[in-house]
PDB file of C-alpha atoms in Angstrom:
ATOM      1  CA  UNK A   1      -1.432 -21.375  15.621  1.00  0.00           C
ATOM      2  CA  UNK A   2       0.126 -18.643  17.497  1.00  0.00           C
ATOM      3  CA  UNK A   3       2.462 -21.592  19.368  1.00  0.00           C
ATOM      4  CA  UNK A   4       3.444 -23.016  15.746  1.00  0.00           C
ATOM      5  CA  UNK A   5       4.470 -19.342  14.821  1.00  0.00           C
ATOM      6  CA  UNK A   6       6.966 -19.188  18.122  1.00  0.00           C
ATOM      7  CA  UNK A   7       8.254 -22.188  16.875  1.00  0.00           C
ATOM      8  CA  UNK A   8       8.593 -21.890  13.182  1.00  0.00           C
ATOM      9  CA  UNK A   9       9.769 -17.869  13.191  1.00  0.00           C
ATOM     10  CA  UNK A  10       8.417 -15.122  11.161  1.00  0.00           C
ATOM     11  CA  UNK A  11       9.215 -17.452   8.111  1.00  0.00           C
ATOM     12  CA  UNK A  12       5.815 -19.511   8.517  1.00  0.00           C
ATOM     13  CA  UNK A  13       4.206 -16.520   8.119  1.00  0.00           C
ATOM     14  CA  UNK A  14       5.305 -16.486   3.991  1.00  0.00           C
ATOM     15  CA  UNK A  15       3.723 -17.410   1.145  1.00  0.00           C
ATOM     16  CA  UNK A  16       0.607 -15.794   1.180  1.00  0.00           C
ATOM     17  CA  UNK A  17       0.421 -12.205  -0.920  1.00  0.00           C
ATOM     18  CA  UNK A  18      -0.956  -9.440   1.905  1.00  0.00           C
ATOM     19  CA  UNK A  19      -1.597  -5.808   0.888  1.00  0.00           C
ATOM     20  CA  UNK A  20      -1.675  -2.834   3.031  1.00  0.00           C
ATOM     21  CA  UNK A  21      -2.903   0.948   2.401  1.00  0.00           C
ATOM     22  CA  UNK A  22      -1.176   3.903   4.229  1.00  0.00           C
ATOM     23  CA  UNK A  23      -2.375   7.095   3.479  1.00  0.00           C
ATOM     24  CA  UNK A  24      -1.347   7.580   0.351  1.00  0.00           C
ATOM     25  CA  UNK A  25       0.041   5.062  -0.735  1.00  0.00           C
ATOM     26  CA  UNK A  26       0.216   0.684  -1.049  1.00  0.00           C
ATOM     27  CA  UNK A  27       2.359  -1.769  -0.767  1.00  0.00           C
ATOM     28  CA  UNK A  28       2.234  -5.084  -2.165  1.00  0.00           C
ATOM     29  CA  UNK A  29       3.599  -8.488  -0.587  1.00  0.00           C
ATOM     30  CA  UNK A  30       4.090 -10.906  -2.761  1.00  0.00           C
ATOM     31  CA  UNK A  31       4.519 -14.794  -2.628  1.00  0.00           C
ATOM     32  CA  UNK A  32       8.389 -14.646  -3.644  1.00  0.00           C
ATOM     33  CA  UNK A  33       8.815 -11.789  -0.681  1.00  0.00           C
ATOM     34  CA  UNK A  34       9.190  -9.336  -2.745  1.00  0.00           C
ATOM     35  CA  UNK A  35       7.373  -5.877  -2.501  1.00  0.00           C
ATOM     36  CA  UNK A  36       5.984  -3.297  -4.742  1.00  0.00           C
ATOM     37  CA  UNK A  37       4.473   0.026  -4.198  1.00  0.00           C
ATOM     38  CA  UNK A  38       2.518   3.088  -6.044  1.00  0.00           C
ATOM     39  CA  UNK A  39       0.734   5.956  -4.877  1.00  0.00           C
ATOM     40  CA  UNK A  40       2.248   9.178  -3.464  1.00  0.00           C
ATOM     41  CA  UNK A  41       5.872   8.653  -2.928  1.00  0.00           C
ATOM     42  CA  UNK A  42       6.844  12.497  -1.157  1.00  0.00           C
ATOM     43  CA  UNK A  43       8.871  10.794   1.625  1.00  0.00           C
ATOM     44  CA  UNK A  44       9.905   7.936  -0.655  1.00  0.00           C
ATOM     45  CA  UNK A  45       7.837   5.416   1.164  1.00  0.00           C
ATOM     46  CA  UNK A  46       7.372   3.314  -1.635  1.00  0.00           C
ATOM     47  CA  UNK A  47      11.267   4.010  -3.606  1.00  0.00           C
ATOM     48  CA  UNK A  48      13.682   6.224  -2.743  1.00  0.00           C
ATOM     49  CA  UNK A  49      14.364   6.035  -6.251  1.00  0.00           C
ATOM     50  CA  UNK A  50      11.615   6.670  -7.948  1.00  0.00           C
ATOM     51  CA  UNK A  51       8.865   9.285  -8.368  1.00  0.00           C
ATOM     52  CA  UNK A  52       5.337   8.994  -7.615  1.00  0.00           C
ATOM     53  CA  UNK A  53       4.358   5.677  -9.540  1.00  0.00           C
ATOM     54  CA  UNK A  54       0.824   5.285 -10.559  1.00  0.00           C
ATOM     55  CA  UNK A  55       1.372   1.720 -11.803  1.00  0.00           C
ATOM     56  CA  UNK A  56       3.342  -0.413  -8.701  1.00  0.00           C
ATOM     57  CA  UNK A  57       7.459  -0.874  -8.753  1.00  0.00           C
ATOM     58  CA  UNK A  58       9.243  -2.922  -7.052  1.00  0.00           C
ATOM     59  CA  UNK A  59      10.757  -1.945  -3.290  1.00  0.00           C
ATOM     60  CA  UNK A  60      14.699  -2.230  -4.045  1.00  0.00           C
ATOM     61  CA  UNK A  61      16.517  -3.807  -1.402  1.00  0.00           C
ATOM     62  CA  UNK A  62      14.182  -6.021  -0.159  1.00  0.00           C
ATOM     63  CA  UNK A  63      14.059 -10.056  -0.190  1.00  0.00           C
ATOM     64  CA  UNK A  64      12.210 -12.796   1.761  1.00  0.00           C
ATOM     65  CA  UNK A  65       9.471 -10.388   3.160  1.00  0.00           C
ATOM     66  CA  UNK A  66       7.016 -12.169   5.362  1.00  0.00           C
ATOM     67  CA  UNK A  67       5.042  -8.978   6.299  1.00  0.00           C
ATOM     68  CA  UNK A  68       4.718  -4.868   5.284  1.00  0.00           C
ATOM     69  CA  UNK A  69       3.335  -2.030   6.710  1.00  0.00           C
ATOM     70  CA  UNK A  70       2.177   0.996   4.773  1.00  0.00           C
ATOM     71  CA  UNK A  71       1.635   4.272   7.156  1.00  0.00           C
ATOM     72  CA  UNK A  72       1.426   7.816   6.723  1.00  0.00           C
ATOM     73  CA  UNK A  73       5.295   9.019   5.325  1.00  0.00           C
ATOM     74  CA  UNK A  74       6.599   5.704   5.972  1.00  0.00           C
ATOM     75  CA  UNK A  75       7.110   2.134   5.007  1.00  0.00           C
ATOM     76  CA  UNK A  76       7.699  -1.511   7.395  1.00  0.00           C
ATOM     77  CA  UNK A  77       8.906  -4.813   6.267  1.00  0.00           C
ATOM     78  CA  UNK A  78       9.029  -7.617   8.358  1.00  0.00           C
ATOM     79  CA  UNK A  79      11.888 -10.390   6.835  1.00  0.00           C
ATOM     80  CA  UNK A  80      12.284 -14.181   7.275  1.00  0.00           C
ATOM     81  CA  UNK A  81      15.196 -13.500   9.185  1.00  0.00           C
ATOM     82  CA  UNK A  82      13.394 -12.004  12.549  1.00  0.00           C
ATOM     83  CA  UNK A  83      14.887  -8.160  11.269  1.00  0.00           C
ATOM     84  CA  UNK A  84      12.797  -4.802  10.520  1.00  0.00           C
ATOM     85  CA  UNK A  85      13.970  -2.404   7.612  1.00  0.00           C
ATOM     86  CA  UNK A  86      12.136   0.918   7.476  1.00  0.00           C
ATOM     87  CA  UNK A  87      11.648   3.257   4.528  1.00  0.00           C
ATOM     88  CA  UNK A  88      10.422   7.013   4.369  1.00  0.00           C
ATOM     89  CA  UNK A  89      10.383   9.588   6.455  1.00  0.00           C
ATOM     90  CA  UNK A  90       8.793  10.751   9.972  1.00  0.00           C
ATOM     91  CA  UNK A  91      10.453   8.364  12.637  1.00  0.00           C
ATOM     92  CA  UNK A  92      10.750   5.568  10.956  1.00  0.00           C
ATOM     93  CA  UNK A  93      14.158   5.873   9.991  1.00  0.00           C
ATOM     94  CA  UNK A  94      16.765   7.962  11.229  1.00  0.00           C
ATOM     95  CA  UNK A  95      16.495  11.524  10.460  1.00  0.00           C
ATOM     96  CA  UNK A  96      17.952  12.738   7.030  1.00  0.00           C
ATOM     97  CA  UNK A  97      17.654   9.390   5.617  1.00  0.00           C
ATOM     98  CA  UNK A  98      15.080   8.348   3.262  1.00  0.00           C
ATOM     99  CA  UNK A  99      16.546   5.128   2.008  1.00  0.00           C
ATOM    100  CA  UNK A 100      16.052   1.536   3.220  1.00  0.00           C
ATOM    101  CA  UNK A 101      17.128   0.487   6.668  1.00  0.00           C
ATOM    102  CA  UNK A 102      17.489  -2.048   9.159  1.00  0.00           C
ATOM    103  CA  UNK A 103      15.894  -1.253  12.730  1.00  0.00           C
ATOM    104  CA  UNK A 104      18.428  -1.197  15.397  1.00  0.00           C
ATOM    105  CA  UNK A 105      17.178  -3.172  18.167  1.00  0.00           C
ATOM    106  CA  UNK A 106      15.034  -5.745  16.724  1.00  0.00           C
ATOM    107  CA  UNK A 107      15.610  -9.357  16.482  1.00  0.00           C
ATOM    108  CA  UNK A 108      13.600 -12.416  16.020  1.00  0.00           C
ATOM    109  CA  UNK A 109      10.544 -10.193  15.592  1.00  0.00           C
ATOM    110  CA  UNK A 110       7.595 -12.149  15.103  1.00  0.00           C
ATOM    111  CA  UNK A 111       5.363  -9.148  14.458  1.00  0.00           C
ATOM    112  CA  UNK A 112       5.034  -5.881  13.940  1.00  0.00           C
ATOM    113  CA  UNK A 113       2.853  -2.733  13.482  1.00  0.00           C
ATOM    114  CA  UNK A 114       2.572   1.135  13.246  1.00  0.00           C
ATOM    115  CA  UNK A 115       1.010   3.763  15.371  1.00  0.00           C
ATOM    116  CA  UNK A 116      -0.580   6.778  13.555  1.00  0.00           C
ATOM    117  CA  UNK A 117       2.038   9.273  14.036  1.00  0.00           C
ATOM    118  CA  UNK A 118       5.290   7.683  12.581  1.00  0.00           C
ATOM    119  CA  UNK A 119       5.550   5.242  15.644  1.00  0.00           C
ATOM    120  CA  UNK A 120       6.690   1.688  14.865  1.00  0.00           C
ATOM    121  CA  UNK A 121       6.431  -1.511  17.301  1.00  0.00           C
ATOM    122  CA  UNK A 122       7.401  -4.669  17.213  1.00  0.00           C
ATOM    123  CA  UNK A 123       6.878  -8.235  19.562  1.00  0.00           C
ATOM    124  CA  UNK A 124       9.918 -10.810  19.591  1.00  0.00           C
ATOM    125  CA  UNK A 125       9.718 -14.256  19.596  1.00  0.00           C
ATOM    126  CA  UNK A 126       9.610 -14.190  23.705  1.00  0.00           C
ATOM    127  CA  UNK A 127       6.558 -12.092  23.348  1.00  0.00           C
ATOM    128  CA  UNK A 128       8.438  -8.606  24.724  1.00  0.00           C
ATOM    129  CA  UNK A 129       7.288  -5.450  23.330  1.00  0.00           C
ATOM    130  CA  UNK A 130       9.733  -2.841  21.286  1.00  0.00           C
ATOM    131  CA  UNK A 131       8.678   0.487  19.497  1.00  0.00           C
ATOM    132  CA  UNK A 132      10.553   3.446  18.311  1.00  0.00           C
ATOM    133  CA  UNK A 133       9.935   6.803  15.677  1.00  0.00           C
ATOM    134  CA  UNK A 134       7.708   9.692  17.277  1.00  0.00           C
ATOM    135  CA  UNK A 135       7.463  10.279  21.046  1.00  0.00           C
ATOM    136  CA  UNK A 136       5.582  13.486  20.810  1.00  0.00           C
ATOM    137  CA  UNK A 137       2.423  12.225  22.859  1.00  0.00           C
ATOM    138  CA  UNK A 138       4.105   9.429  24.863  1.00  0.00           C
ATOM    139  CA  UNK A 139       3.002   6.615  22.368  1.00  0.00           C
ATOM    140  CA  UNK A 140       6.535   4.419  22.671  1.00  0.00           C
ATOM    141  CA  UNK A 141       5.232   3.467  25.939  1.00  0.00           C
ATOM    142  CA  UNK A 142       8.740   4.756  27.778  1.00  0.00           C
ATOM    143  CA  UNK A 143      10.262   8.257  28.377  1.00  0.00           C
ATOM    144  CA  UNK A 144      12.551   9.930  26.118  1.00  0.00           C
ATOM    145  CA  UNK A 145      14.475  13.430  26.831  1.00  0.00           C
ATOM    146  CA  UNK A 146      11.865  16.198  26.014  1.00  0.00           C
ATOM    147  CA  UNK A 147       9.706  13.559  24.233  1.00  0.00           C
ATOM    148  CA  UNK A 148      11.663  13.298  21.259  1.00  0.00           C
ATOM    149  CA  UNK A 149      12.025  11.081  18.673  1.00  0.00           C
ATOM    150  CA  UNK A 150      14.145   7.982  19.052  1.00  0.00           C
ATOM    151  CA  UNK A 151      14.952   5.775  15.743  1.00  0.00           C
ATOM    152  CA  UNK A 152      16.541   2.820  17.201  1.00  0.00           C
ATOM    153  CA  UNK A 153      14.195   0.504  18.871  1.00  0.00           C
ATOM    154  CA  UNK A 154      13.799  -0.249  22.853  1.00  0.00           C
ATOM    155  CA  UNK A 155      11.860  -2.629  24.738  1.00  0.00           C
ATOM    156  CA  UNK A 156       8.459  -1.182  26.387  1.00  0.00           C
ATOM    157  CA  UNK A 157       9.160  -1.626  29.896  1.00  0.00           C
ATOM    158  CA  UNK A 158       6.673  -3.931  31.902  1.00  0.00           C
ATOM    159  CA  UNK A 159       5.270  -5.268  29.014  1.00  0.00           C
ATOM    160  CA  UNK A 160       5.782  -9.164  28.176  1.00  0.00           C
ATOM    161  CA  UNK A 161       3.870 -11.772  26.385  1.00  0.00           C
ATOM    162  CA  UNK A 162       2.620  -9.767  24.419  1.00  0.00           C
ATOM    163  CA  UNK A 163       0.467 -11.580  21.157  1.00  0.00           C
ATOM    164  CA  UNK A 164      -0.246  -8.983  19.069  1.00  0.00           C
ATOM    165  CA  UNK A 165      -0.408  -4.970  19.289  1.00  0.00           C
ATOM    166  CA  UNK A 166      -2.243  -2.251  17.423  1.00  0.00           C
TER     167      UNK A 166
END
């Protein structure tokens, strides 16, 4: 399976609905690759414009999702295209910004997950390693000046085929 994925892209990875919980809030994949969201929306991780929605909304901005991530402040979607587009607050986006955006760094992502403290990662379609958001305890797996936070994402050095992370 994992060999048919490298082949076919992120793209084979559609059609199926997937849910995931973050801390206080959901997201919802569905089969068209469209998202929705409800629960707390402080950091608008589920719409930057919207308030907290007990019933789901829709995720504007976002087409031909194969995969989504709900963490802590912050929101993931994986598209059909190989790109990552953030949402939220805490890392995963760059700082001041709440709305929807693309990851720099990334392409032809075949997967991708979160770490606990606003860290996102990613593994291409050569099986090499990215991540970016919160440095604070050395979780992007490379150094950054004082620690900090970087919101553009870089490869993990002397990591390569690489399946799966989380």
């Amino acid at each position: 399976l994992a060999a048919l994925l490298v082949l076919a892209g992120p793209a084979a990875l559609a059609g199926s609905p997937r849910i995931s919980v973050g801390g206080e809030h959901m997201l919802l994949l569905r089969t068209d690759g469209s998202v929705l969201g409800w629960g707390r929306n402080q950091w608008n991780q589920i719409n930057p414009t919207s308030s907290t929605p007990v019933a789901p909304v829709a995720v504007p901005g976002l087409s031909g999702v194969v995969d989504v991530l709900a963490r802590g402040s912050g929101s993931l979607a994986l598209q059909a295209d190989g790109t990552v587009c953030a949402w939220g607050s805490a890392g995963f986006v760059p700082t001041g910004r709440s709305d929807l955006v693309q990851v720099g760094g990334l392409r032809q992502v075949m997967k991708i997950s979160t770490g606990y403290s606003a860290t996102g990662y990613a593994i291409d379609r050569d099986g090499k390693a990215f991540s970016w958001g919160s440095n604070s305890n050395g979780m992007l797996g490379y150094a950054t000046a004082g620690g900090n936070s970087t919101n553009s994402a870089q490869q993990i050095p002397s990591l390569s085929g690489v399946v799966a992370m989380a």
